Each structure stands twice: as C-alpha cells, then as structure tokens.
Short mmCIF file of C-alpha atoms in Angstrom, two decimals:
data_model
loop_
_atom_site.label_atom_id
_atom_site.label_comp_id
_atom_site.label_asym_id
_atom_site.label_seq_id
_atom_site.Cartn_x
_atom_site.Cartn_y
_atom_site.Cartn_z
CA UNK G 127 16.00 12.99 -20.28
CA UNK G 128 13.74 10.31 -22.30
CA UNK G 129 15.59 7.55 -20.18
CA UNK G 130 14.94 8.62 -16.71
CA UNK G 131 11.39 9.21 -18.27
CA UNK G 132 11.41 5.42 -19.17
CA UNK G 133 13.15 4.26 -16.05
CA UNK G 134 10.62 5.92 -14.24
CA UNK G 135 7.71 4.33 -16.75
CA UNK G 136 9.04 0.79 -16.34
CA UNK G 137 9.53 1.04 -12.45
CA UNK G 138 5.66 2.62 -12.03
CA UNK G 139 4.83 -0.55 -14.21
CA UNK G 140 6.33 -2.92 -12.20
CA UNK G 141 4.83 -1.73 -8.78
CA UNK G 142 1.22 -1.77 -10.85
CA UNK G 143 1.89 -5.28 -11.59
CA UNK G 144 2.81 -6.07 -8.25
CA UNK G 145 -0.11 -4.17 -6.52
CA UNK G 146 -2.75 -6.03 -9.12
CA UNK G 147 -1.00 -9.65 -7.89
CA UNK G 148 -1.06 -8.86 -4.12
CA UNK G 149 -4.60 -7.55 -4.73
CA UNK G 150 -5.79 -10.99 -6.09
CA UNK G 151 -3.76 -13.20 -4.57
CA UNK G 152 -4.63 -11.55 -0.81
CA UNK G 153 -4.32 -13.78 1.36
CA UNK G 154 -6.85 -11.70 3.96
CA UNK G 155 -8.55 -8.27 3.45
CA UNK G 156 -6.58 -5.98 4.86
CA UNK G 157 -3.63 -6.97 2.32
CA UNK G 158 -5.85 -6.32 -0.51
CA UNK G 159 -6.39 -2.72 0.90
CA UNK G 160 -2.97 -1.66 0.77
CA UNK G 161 -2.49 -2.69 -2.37
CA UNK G 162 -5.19 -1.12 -3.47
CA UNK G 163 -3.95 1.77 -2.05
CA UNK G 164 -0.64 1.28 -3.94
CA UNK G 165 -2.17 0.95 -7.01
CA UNK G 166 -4.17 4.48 -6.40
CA UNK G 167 -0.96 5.81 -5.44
CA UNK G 168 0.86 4.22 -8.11
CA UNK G 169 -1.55 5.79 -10.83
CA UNK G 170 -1.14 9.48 -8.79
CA UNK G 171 2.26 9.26 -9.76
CA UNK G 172 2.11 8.44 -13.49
CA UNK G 173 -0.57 11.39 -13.99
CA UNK G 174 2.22 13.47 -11.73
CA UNK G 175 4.95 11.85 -14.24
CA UNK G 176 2.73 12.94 -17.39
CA UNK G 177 2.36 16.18 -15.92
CA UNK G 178 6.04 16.73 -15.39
CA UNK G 179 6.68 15.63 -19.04
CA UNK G 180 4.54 17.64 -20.41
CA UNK G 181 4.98 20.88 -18.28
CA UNK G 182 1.61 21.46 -17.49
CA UNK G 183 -0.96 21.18 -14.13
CA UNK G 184 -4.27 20.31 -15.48
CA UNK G 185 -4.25 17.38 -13.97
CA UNK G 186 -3.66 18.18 -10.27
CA UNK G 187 -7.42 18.22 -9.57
CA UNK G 188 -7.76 14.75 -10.78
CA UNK G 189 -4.81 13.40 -8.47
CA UNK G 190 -6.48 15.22 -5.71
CA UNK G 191 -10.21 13.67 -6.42
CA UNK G 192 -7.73 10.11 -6.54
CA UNK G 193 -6.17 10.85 -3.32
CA UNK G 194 -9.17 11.87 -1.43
CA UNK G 195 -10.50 8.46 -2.90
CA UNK G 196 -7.72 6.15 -1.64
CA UNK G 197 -8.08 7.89 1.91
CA UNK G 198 -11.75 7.76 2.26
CA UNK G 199 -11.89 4.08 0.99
CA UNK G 200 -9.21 3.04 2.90
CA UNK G 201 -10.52 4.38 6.43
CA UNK G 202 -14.21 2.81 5.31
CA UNK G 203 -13.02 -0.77 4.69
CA UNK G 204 -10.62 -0.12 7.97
CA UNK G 205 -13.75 0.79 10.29
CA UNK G 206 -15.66 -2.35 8.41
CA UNK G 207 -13.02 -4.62 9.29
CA UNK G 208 -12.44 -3.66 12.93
CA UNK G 209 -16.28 -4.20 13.43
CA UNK G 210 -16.20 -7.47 11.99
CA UNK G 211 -13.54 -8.14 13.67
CA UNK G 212 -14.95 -6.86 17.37
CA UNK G 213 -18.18 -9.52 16.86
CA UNK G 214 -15.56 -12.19 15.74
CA UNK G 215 -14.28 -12.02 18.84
CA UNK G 216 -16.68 -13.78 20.93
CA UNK G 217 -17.07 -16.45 18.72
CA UNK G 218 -15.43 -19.82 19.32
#
C-alpha cells in the first residue's frame, strides 16, 4: 500500500511543479488563474491523501476553507478581468 501512497506523492508533486511554472511563466492573466487554481486543488488533494493515510477527518474543514478560497478568488480575478477587458475594448 506504501507504493500507491508514493505514486500518488510523486504524481501530486509533479502537477505542483507544473502549476508553480505555468503560474510564473503566464504568458497572460487568466493562465496564471488556473494554475493557481490547480495548485489549490493540488494541495486539497494531498491534505485528502494525508487524511486517507492516516484514517482520520480532521482535516476536512481545512479543505473546505481551501476550496471556498480557490472559488471565491477565482470568480473575483474573473469579474476583474472581464471589466478590464470591456474598457479595453474601445481603445485603439
């Protein structure tokens, strides 16, 4: 059972590399959003993993607080980039 746990440790570690390299490399905003998004998501499922391993649920709240996070944040910078967007419009 230890190797699926580490198959599933190296394979969350490669998608938080990849999220953290997408998120500074960009190229525009609305890349960096999703992978912010995938990093949030990414770090829900290693407290998920943890919890698994260890049999317990104490921390479900905390992946909730993270996913309410990610949502909220993401429709913010969404709205903030659709305005910008709506007075770029006009412009030459």
């Amino acid at each position: 059972m230890s190797l699926v746990y580490l198959a599933v440790g190296i394979l969350l570690t490669i998608t938080a590399v990849l999220a953290v390299v997408r998120i500074v490399r960009g190229p525009s905003i609305l890349d960096r959003i999703i992978a912010s998004d995938m990093l949030m998501s990414t770090l829900i499922l290693v407290l998920g993993t943890e919890m698994v391993m260890n049999g317990h649920t104490r921390t479900v709240p905390i992946m909730l607080v993270l996913a309410a996070t990610a949502v909220f944040g993401s429709i913010a910078v969404a709205r903030y980039v659709s305005k910008q967007d709506r007075t770029n419009e006009g412009r030459p």
